[in-house]
PDB file of C-alpha atoms in Angstrom:
ATOM      1  CA  MET B   1     -14.614  -4.353  -8.310  1.00 41.00           C
ATOM      2  CA  ALA B   2     -13.987  -8.039  -8.617  1.00 39.00           C
ATOM      3  CA  ARG B   3     -12.739  -9.603  -5.422  1.00 41.00           C
ATOM      4  CA  THR B   4     -11.439 -13.073  -4.655  1.00 39.00           C
ATOM      5  CA  ALA B   5     -11.368 -14.634  -1.228  1.00 37.00           C
ATOM      6  CA  ALA B   6     -10.997 -18.354  -1.642  1.00 36.00           C
ATOM      7  CA  ARG B   7      -9.344 -19.037   1.632  1.00 36.00           C
ATOM      8  CA  THR B   8      -8.394 -17.288   4.838  1.00 34.00           C
ATOM      9  CA  HIS B   9      -5.415 -18.214   6.903  1.00 32.00           C
ATOM     10  CA  ARG B  10      -3.269 -16.653   9.571  1.00 35.00           C
ATOM     11  CA  ARG B  11       0.467 -16.559   9.419  1.00 36.00           C
ATOM     12  CA  ARG B  12       2.959 -14.947  11.729  1.00 35.00           C
ATOM     13  CA  THR B  13       6.102 -13.283  10.520  1.00 36.00           C
ATOM     14  CA  SER B  14       9.511 -13.149  12.069  1.00 35.00           C
ATOM     15  CA  SER B  15      12.275 -10.639  12.303  1.00 36.00           C
ATOM     16  CA  PRO B  16      14.884 -11.949   9.834  1.00 37.00           C
ATOM     17  CA  GLY B  17      18.066 -13.208  11.328  1.00 37.00           C
ATOM     18  CA  VAL B  18      21.396 -11.480  11.168  1.00 34.00           C
ATOM     19  CA  GLY B  19      22.486 -10.830   7.602  1.00 39.00           C
ATOM     20  CA  VAL B  20      21.420  -8.962   4.493  1.00 35.00           C
ATOM     21  CA  GLY B  21      17.700  -9.514   5.137  1.00 38.00           C
ATOM     22  CA  ALA B  22      17.946  -8.056   8.634  1.00 37.00           C
ATOM     23  CA  ARG B  23      19.900  -5.012   7.436  1.00 33.00           C
ATOM     24  CA  ARG B  24      17.395  -4.399   4.657  1.00 32.00           C
ATOM     25  CA  LEU B  25      14.430  -4.560   7.013  1.00 34.00           C
ATOM     26  CA  THR B  26      16.141  -2.265   9.505  1.00 31.00           C
ATOM     27  CA  ALA B  27      16.775   0.333   6.806  1.00 29.00           C
ATOM     28  CA  ILE B  28      13.251   0.335   5.466  1.00 30.00           C
ATOM     29  CA  SER B  29      11.669   0.336   8.913  1.00 33.00           C
ATOM     30  CA  GLY B  30      13.395   3.608   9.725  1.00 32.00           C
ATOM     31  CA  LEU B  31      12.452   5.181   6.402  1.00 32.00           C
ATOM     32  CA  MET B  32       8.790   4.230   6.643  1.00 39.00           C
ATOM     33  CA  ALA B  33       8.494   5.451  10.212  1.00 39.00           C
ATOM     34  CA  TRP B  34       9.979   8.817   9.194  1.00 34.00           C
ATOM     35  CA  THR B  35       7.548   9.324   6.333  1.00 39.00           C
ATOM     36  CA  MET B  36       4.595   7.906   8.295  1.00 40.00           C
ATOM     37  CA  CYS B  37       4.024   5.538   5.347  1.00 39.00           C
ATOM     38  CA  THR B  38       3.340   1.841   5.602  1.00 39.00           C
ATOM     39  CA  ALA B  39       4.660   1.046   2.143  1.00 38.00           C
ATOM     40  CA  ALA B  40       7.241  -1.461   1.027  1.00 33.00           C
ATOM     41  CA  CYS B  41      10.858  -0.462   0.694  1.00 33.00           C
ATOM     42  CA  THR B  42      12.621   0.198  -2.567  1.00 31.00           C
ATOM     43  CA  ASN B  43      16.112  -1.303  -2.437  1.00 33.00           C
ATOM     44  CA  HIS B  44      16.489  -2.302   1.205  1.00 34.00           C
ATOM     45  CA  LEU B  45      13.598  -4.683   1.681  1.00 38.00           C
ATOM     46  CA  GLY B  46      14.333  -8.321   2.417  1.00 34.00           C
ATOM     47  CA  ALA B  47      11.670 -10.994   2.461  1.00 32.00           C
ATOM     48  CA  GLY B  48      13.254 -12.814   5.396  1.00 34.00           C
ATOM     49  CA  PRO B  49      13.079 -16.552   5.938  1.00 31.00           C
ATOM     50  CA  PRO B  50       9.813 -17.982   4.586  1.00 30.00           C
ATOM     51  CA  GLY B  51       7.408 -19.557   7.000  1.00 30.00           C
ATOM     52  CA  ALA B  52       9.095 -18.332  10.174  1.00 29.00           C
ATOM     53  CA  ASP B  53       6.864 -17.358  13.093  1.00 27.00           C
ATOM     54  CA  THR B  54       6.871 -15.129  16.136  1.00 29.00           C
ATOM     55  CA  SER B  55       4.157 -14.074  18.561  1.00 28.00           C
ATOM     56  CA  ALA B  56       4.753 -10.357  18.051  1.00 33.00           C
ATOM     57  CA  THR B  57       2.961  -9.791  14.752  1.00 39.00           C
ATOM     58  CA  ARG B  58      -0.003 -11.088  12.805  1.00 47.00           C
ATOM     59  CA  ILE B  59      -0.915 -10.999   9.129  1.00 47.00           C
ATOM     60  CA  THR B  60      -4.283 -12.271   7.981  1.00 55.00           C
ATOM     61  CA  SER B  61      -4.761 -12.759   4.266  1.00 48.00           C
ATOM     62  CA  SER B  62      -7.689 -13.778   2.115  1.00 48.00           C
ATOM     63  CA  ARG B  63      -6.711 -14.444  -1.455  1.00 45.00           C
ATOM     64  CA  ASP B  64      -5.891 -16.919  -4.171  1.00 41.00           C
ATOM     65  CA  PRO B  65      -2.298 -16.915  -5.412  1.00 36.00           C
ATOM     66  CA  SER B  66      -2.115 -13.773  -7.543  1.00 36.00           C
ATOM     67  CA  PRO B  67      -1.443 -14.213 -11.267  1.00 34.00           C
ATOM     68  CA  GLN B  68       0.669 -11.719 -13.154  1.00 34.00           C
ATOM     69  CA  THR B  69      -2.459 -10.167 -14.649  1.00 36.00           C
ATOM     70  CA  ILE B  70      -6.151 -10.789 -14.176  1.00 35.00           C
ATOM     71  CA  ASP B  71      -8.214 -10.918 -17.345  1.00 38.00           C
ATOM     72  CA  GLY B  72     -11.634  -9.408 -17.810  1.00 36.00           C
ATOM     73  CA  LEU B  73     -11.434  -6.647 -15.223  1.00 39.00           C
ATOM     74  CA  ILE B  74     -11.818  -2.946 -15.886  1.00 52.00           C
ATOM     75  CA  CYS B  75     -11.318   0.133 -13.760  1.00 69.00           C
ATOM     76  CA  LEU B  76     -14.331   1.331 -11.828  1.00 60.00           C
ATOM     77  CA  PRO B  77     -15.735   4.696 -12.934  1.00 63.00           C
ATOM     78  CA  GLY B  78     -15.197   7.678 -10.691  1.00 71.00           C
ATOM     79  CA  VAL B  79     -17.770   9.060  -8.290  1.00 78.00           C
ATOM     80  CA  PRO B  80     -19.946  11.936  -9.558  1.00 81.00           C
ATOM     81  CA  GLY B  81     -18.825  15.247  -8.075  1.00 81.00           C
ATOM     82  CA  VAL B  82     -15.391  13.900  -7.098  1.00 89.00           C
ATOM     83  CA  SER B  83     -12.411  14.832  -9.251  1.00 91.00           C
ATOM     84  CA  MET B  84      -9.674  12.374 -10.163  1.00 91.00           C
ATOM     85  CA  VAL B  85      -6.103  13.657  -9.942  1.00 92.00           C
ATOM     86  CA  SER B  86      -3.321  12.230 -12.105  1.00 92.00           C
ATOM     87  CA  VAL B  87      -0.215  11.264 -10.153  1.00 93.00           C
ATOM     88  CA  ALA B  88       3.152  11.566 -11.860  1.00 92.00           C
ATOM     89  CA  THR B  89       5.581   8.687 -11.302  1.00 91.00           C
ATOM     90  CA  PRO B  90       9.130   7.992 -12.477  1.00 89.00           C
ATOM     91  CA  ILE B  91       7.995   4.838 -14.286  1.00 88.00           C
ATOM     92  CA  ALA B  92       7.225   5.100 -17.993  1.00 83.00           C
ATOM     93  CA  ARG B  93       3.894   3.687 -19.179  1.00 86.00           C
ATOM     94  CA  LEU B  94       2.496   3.676 -15.638  1.00 90.00           C
ATOM     95  CA  SER B  95      -0.631   5.768 -15.137  1.00 90.00           C
ATOM     96  CA  VAL B  96      -1.923   6.484 -11.620  1.00 93.00           C
ATOM     97  CA  ALA B  97      -4.924   8.533 -10.507  1.00 93.00           C
ATOM     98  CA  VAL B  98      -6.494   9.150  -7.111  1.00 94.00           C
ATOM     99  CA  ALA B  99      -9.781  10.740  -6.098  1.00 94.00           C
ATOM    100  CA  ARG B 100      -9.867  14.156  -4.447  1.00 95.00           C
ATOM    101  CA  PRO B 101     -13.044  14.312  -2.328  1.00 95.00           C
ATOM    102  CA  PRO B 102     -14.635  17.730  -1.741  1.00 94.00           C
ATOM    103  CA  GLY B 103     -12.478  19.910   0.483  1.00 95.00           C
ATOM    104  CA  TRP B 104      -9.348  17.771   0.313  1.00 97.00           C
ATOM    105  CA  LYS B 105      -6.227  19.725  -0.653  1.00 95.00           C
ATOM    106  CA  ARG B 106      -2.864  18.736  -2.051  1.00 94.00           C
ATOM    107  CA  THR B 107      -0.027  19.060   0.445  1.00 92.00           C
ATOM    108  CA  PRO B 108       3.782  18.909   0.187  1.00 87.00           C
ATOM    109  CA  ARG B 109       5.135  15.376  -0.003  1.00 81.00           C
ATOM    110  CA  PRO B 110       6.879  14.318   3.247  1.00 77.00           C
ATOM    111  CA  ALA B 111       9.470  12.213   1.406  1.00 74.00           C
ATOM    112  CA  PRO B 112       9.683  13.141  -2.291  1.00 72.00           C
ATOM    113  CA  GLU B 113      11.817  10.132  -3.218  1.00 78.00           C
ATOM    114  CA  LEU B 114       9.100   7.784  -1.947  1.00 84.00           C
ATOM    115  CA  VAL B 115       5.809   9.705  -1.871  1.00 92.00           C
ATOM    116  CA  MET B 116       4.448  10.677  -5.287  1.00 94.00           C
ATOM    117  CA  PHE B 117       1.366  12.537  -4.061  1.00 95.00           C
ATOM    118  CA  ALA B 118      -0.183  13.651  -0.772  1.00 95.00           C
ATOM    119  CA  GLU B 119      -3.443  15.335   0.183  1.00 96.00           C
ATOM    120  CA  VAL B 120      -5.107  16.252   3.451  1.00 96.00           C
ATOM    121  CA  ALA B 121      -8.728  16.343   4.602  1.00 96.00           C
ATOM    122  CA  PRO B 122     -10.526  19.693   5.080  1.00 95.00           C
ATOM    123  CA  ARG B 123     -10.060  19.669   8.868  1.00 93.00           C
ATOM    124  CA  GLY B 124      -6.531  18.291   8.710  1.00 94.00           C
ATOM    125  CA  ASP B 125      -7.693  15.175  10.536  1.00 94.00           C
ATOM    126  CA  ALA B 126      -6.815  12.666   7.819  1.00 95.00           C
ATOM    127  CA  SER B 127      -4.355  12.245   4.973  1.00 95.00           C
ATOM    128  CA  ALA B 128      -3.875  10.258   1.795  1.00 97.00           C
ATOM    129  CA  MET B 129      -0.589   9.454   0.075  1.00 96.00           C
ATOM    130  CA  VAL B 130       0.454   7.601  -3.056  1.00 96.00           C
ATOM    131  CA  THR B 131       3.807   5.824  -3.005  1.00 95.00           C
ATOM    132  CA  VAL B 132       5.763   3.913  -5.639  1.00 93.00           C
ATOM    133  CA  ASN B 133       8.301   1.439  -4.281  1.00 91.00           C
ATOM    134  CA  ARG B 134      10.659  -1.014  -5.913  1.00 90.00           C
ATOM    135  CA  ILE B 135      10.540  -4.609  -4.726  1.00 93.00           C
ATOM    136  CA  PRO B 136      13.877  -6.502  -4.685  1.00 91.00           C
ATOM    137  CA  ALA B 137      14.825  -7.978  -8.035  1.00 89.00           C
ATOM    138  CA  ASP B 138      14.926 -11.533  -6.668  1.00 91.00           C
ATOM    139  CA  VAL B 139      11.149 -11.466  -6.054  1.00 94.00           C
ATOM    140  CA  ASP B 140       9.711 -13.036  -9.199  1.00 89.00           C
ATOM    141  CA  THR B 141       5.943 -13.421  -8.678  1.00 94.00           C
ATOM    142  CA  ALA B 142       3.140 -11.012  -7.868  1.00 95.00           C
ATOM    143  CA  GLU B 143       2.177 -13.116  -4.848  1.00 94.00           C
ATOM    144  CA  ASP B 144       5.687 -12.902  -3.425  1.00 95.00           C
ATOM    145  CA  ALA B 145       5.821  -9.165  -4.148  1.00 96.00           C
ATOM    146  CA  LEU B 146       2.659  -8.595  -2.129  1.00 96.00           C
ATOM    147  CA  ARG B 147       3.908 -10.810   0.694  1.00 95.00           C
ATOM    148  CA  THR B 148       7.264  -8.997   0.768  1.00 95.00           C
ATOM    149  CA  HIS B 149       5.433  -5.670   0.910  1.00 93.00           C
ATOM    150  CA  ASN B 150       3.302  -6.834   3.845  1.00 94.00           C
ATOM    151  CA  ARG B 151       6.319  -8.111   5.782  1.00 93.00           C
ATOM    152  CA  ALA B 152       7.877  -4.648   5.468  1.00 92.00           C
ATOM    153  CA  ILE B 153       4.775  -3.070   6.985  1.00 92.00           C
ATOM    154  CA  VAL B 154       5.005  -5.409   9.964  1.00 93.00           C
ATOM    155  CA  ALA B 155       8.740  -4.778  10.278  1.00 92.00           C
ATOM    156  CA  ALA B 156       7.971  -1.043  10.485  1.00 88.00           C
ATOM    157  CA  GLY B 157       5.686  -1.589  13.475  1.00 91.00           C
ATOM    158  CA  GLY B 158       2.333  -2.336  11.894  1.00 93.00           C
ATOM    159  CA  ILE B 159       0.162  -4.878  13.705  1.00 93.00           C
ATOM    160  CA  ASP B 160      -3.010  -6.829  12.939  1.00 93.00           C
ATOM    161  CA  LEU B 161      -2.533  -6.438   9.204  1.00 96.00           C
ATOM    162  CA  VAL B 162      -5.474  -7.783   7.210  1.00 96.00           C
ATOM    163  CA  ALA B 163      -5.011  -8.274   3.457  1.00 96.00           C
ATOM    164  CA  VAL B 164      -7.838  -9.047   1.040  1.00 95.00           C
ATOM    165  CA  ALA B 165      -7.278  -9.711  -2.659  1.00 94.00           C
ATOM    166  CA  ASP B 166      -8.784  -6.783  -4.579  1.00 91.00           C
ATOM    167  CA  PRO B 167      -7.488  -6.393  -8.160  1.00 92.00           C
ATOM    168  CA  VAL B 168      -7.142  -2.900  -9.607  1.00 92.00           C
ATOM    169  CA  CYS B 169      -7.694  -2.373 -13.335  1.00 89.00           C
ATOM    170  CA  GLY B 170      -6.710  -5.981 -14.049  1.00 88.00           C
ATOM    171  CA  LEU B 171      -3.515  -5.850 -11.986  1.00 93.00           C
ATOM    172  CA  PRO B 172      -2.812  -7.949  -8.864  1.00 95.00           C
ATOM    173  CA  ALA B 173      -3.648  -5.899  -5.783  1.00 96.00           C
ATOM    174  CA  GLU B 174      -4.788  -6.050  -2.178  1.00 97.00           C
ATOM    175  CA  LEU B 175      -6.905  -3.942   0.134  1.00 97.00           C
ATOM    176  CA  LEU B 176      -5.140  -3.723   3.501  1.00 96.00           C
ATOM    177  CA  THR B 177      -5.956  -2.481   6.958  1.00 96.00           C
ATOM    178  CA  VAL B 178      -3.211  -2.203   9.547  1.00 96.00           C
ATOM    179  CA  THR B 179      -2.872  -0.690  13.004  1.00 94.00           C
ATOM    180  CA  LYS B 180      -0.016   1.791  13.198  1.00 92.00           C
ATOM    181  CA  PRO B 181       1.635   2.871  16.461  1.00 90.00           C
ATOM    182  CA  ALA B 182       1.419   6.407  17.813  1.00 89.00           C
ATOM    183  CA  ARG B 183       4.147   8.740  16.603  1.00 85.00           C
ATOM    184  CA  GLY B 184       4.614  12.242  18.008  1.00 86.00           C
ATOM    185  CA  SER B 185       1.264  14.023  18.010  1.00 86.00           C
ATOM    186  CA  ILE B 186      -0.307  11.387  15.751  1.00 87.00           C
ATOM    187  CA  PRO B 187      -2.177   8.740  17.764  1.00 89.00           C
ATOM    188  CA  ARG B 188      -2.342   5.010  17.263  1.00 91.00           C
ATOM    189  CA  ARG B 189      -4.666   4.550  14.292  1.00 94.00           C
ATOM    190  CA  THR B 190      -5.859   2.189  11.584  1.00 95.00           C
ATOM    191  CA  ALA B 191      -4.574   2.887   8.100  1.00 96.00           C
ATOM    192  CA  THR B 192      -6.277   1.592   4.958  1.00 97.00           C
ATOM    193  CA  MET B 193      -4.161   0.818   1.899  1.00 97.00           C
ATOM    194  CA  ARG B 194      -4.767  -0.198  -1.691  1.00 96.00           C
ATOM    195  CA  VAL B 195      -1.589  -1.868  -2.946  1.00 97.00           C
ATOM    196  CA  VAL B 196      -1.035  -2.752  -6.607  1.00 96.00           C
ATOM    197  CA  VAL B 197       1.983  -4.663  -7.907  1.00 95.00           C
ATOM    198  CA  VAL B 198       3.239  -4.053 -11.441  1.00 94.00           C
ATOM    199  CA  LYS B 199       5.939  -6.057 -13.237  1.00 91.00           C
ATOM    200  CA  THR B 200       8.641  -3.948 -14.868  1.00 86.00           C
ATOM    201  CA  ALA B 201      11.555  -5.144 -16.958  1.00 81.00           C
ATOM    202  CA  ALA B 202      13.833  -5.372 -13.924  1.00 82.00           C
ATOM    203  CA  ARG B 203      11.557  -5.990 -10.942  1.00 89.00           C
ATOM    204  CA  TYR B 204       8.137  -5.575  -9.407  1.00 93.00           C
ATOM    205  CA  VAL B 205       7.033  -2.228  -8.075  1.00 93.00           C
ATOM    206  CA  ALA B 206       4.322  -1.637  -5.490  1.00 95.00           C
ATOM    207  CA  VAL B 207       2.008   1.318  -6.083  1.00 96.00           C
ATOM    208  CA  SER B 208       0.169   2.131  -2.864  1.00 96.00           C
ATOM    209  CA  LEU B 209      -2.616   4.448  -1.780  1.00 97.00           C
ATOM    210  CA  ILE B 210      -2.471   5.002   1.986  1.00 96.00           C
ATOM    211  CA  VAL B 211      -5.386   6.705   3.748  1.00 97.00           C
ATOM    212  CA  GLU B 212      -5.306   7.242   7.502  1.00 96.00           C
ATOM    213  CA  PRO B 213      -6.734   9.409  10.272  1.00 95.00           C
ATOM    214  CA  LEU B 214      -4.340  11.823  11.974  1.00 93.00           C
ATOM    215  CA  THR B 215      -6.426  12.629  15.072  1.00 93.00           C
ATOM    216  CA  PRO B 216      -8.340  10.500  17.615  1.00 92.00           C
ATOM    217  CA  THR B 217     -11.645  11.534  16.030  1.00 91.00           C
ATOM    218  CA  THR B 218     -12.412  12.443  12.440  1.00 93.00           C
ATOM    219  CA  SER B 219     -15.207  14.255  10.654  1.00 93.00           C
ATOM    220  CA  THR B 220     -18.347  12.362   9.721  1.00 93.00           C
ATOM    221  CA  SER B 221     -17.352  12.511   6.056  1.00 95.00           C
ATOM    222  CA  PHE B 222     -14.079  10.631   6.540  1.00 96.00           C
ATOM    223  CA  GLY B 223     -15.612   7.178   6.155  1.00 95.00           C
ATOM    224  CA  ARG B 224     -17.252   8.195   2.897  1.00 95.00           C
ATOM    225  CA  ASP B 225     -14.084   9.840   1.605  1.00 96.00           C
ATOM    226  CA  LEU B 226     -12.020   6.781   2.536  1.00 96.00           C
ATOM    227  CA  THR B 227     -14.343   4.505   0.589  1.00 94.00           C
ATOM    228  CA  THR B 228     -14.339   6.868  -2.400  1.00 94.00           C
ATOM    229  CA  MET B 229     -10.548   7.005  -2.590  1.00 95.00           C
ATOM    230  CA  THR B 230      -9.864   3.310  -2.128  1.00 95.00           C
ATOM    231  CA  SER B 231     -12.629   2.129  -4.464  1.00 92.00           C
ATOM    232  CA  THR B 232     -11.693   4.438  -7.360  1.00 92.00           C
ATOM    233  CA  PHE B 233      -7.888   4.221  -7.164  1.00 94.00           C
ATOM    234  CA  VAL B 234      -6.567   3.759 -10.705  1.00 93.00           C
ATOM    235  CA  VAL B 235      -3.307   2.073 -11.719  1.00 94.00           C
ATOM    236  CA  THR B 236      -2.840   1.043 -15.342  1.00 91.00           C
ATOM    237  CA  LEU B 237      -0.107   0.181 -17.805  1.00 80.00           C
ATOM    238  CA  ASP B 238      -0.270   1.902 -21.179  1.00 71.00           C
ATOM    239  CA  GLY B 239       1.351  -1.099 -22.816  1.00 52.00           C
ATOM    240  CA  PRO B 240       2.909  -4.478 -22.031  1.00 47.00           C
ATOM    241  CA  SER B 241       4.929  -5.023 -18.873  1.00 45.00           C
ATOM    242  CA  ILE B 242       7.773  -2.534 -18.935  1.00 42.00           C
TER     243      ILE B 242
END
């Protein structure tokens, strides 16, 4: 998979001030915590004031400004012995597929309006979910869509988010790691995400694969399964931007 990393910089994000942005972030933070997803919000996400800083959060990114599409890239082939599962979405022309490593089983979606697909590891010690989320209509570049998505993760409690440009099937995308706080019986853990942004007629959407451990220790195969799922995640458009 082609990967660009022209520069690395740190930037800190702020909680947006009082107003529409703050209300949007509050709404999505609650939704994401409930579903245990670290995905961007659909209609309630606000980008907040650009360039504002606090000491509470950190986002590290390594990427060039993302173009709308990236020429010359193709999807990686699947891994022998690992099936690829098609994921239905409400967006026409969008095709999504995720690997199902040996022993992983499909599980009910925790939030059907947000989560398109969910599966769990053989021992129940890890999960994977695919989400499709609408970015606000006033976000007009892929770079801003990815940045807005990452700010939502931080607003939901994620810390030490690291984002690396990692295009998927010619579409702008990032590979993320983020530390998520403990919730109920699920401990503090590091989630890995593959986030792809797609331009539709009305707005950008973020298609995310989220893989995370659910217990303090995981089976020895988890690292391999994590790599398989994130490296073979497929998101394509059957035609021009929709």
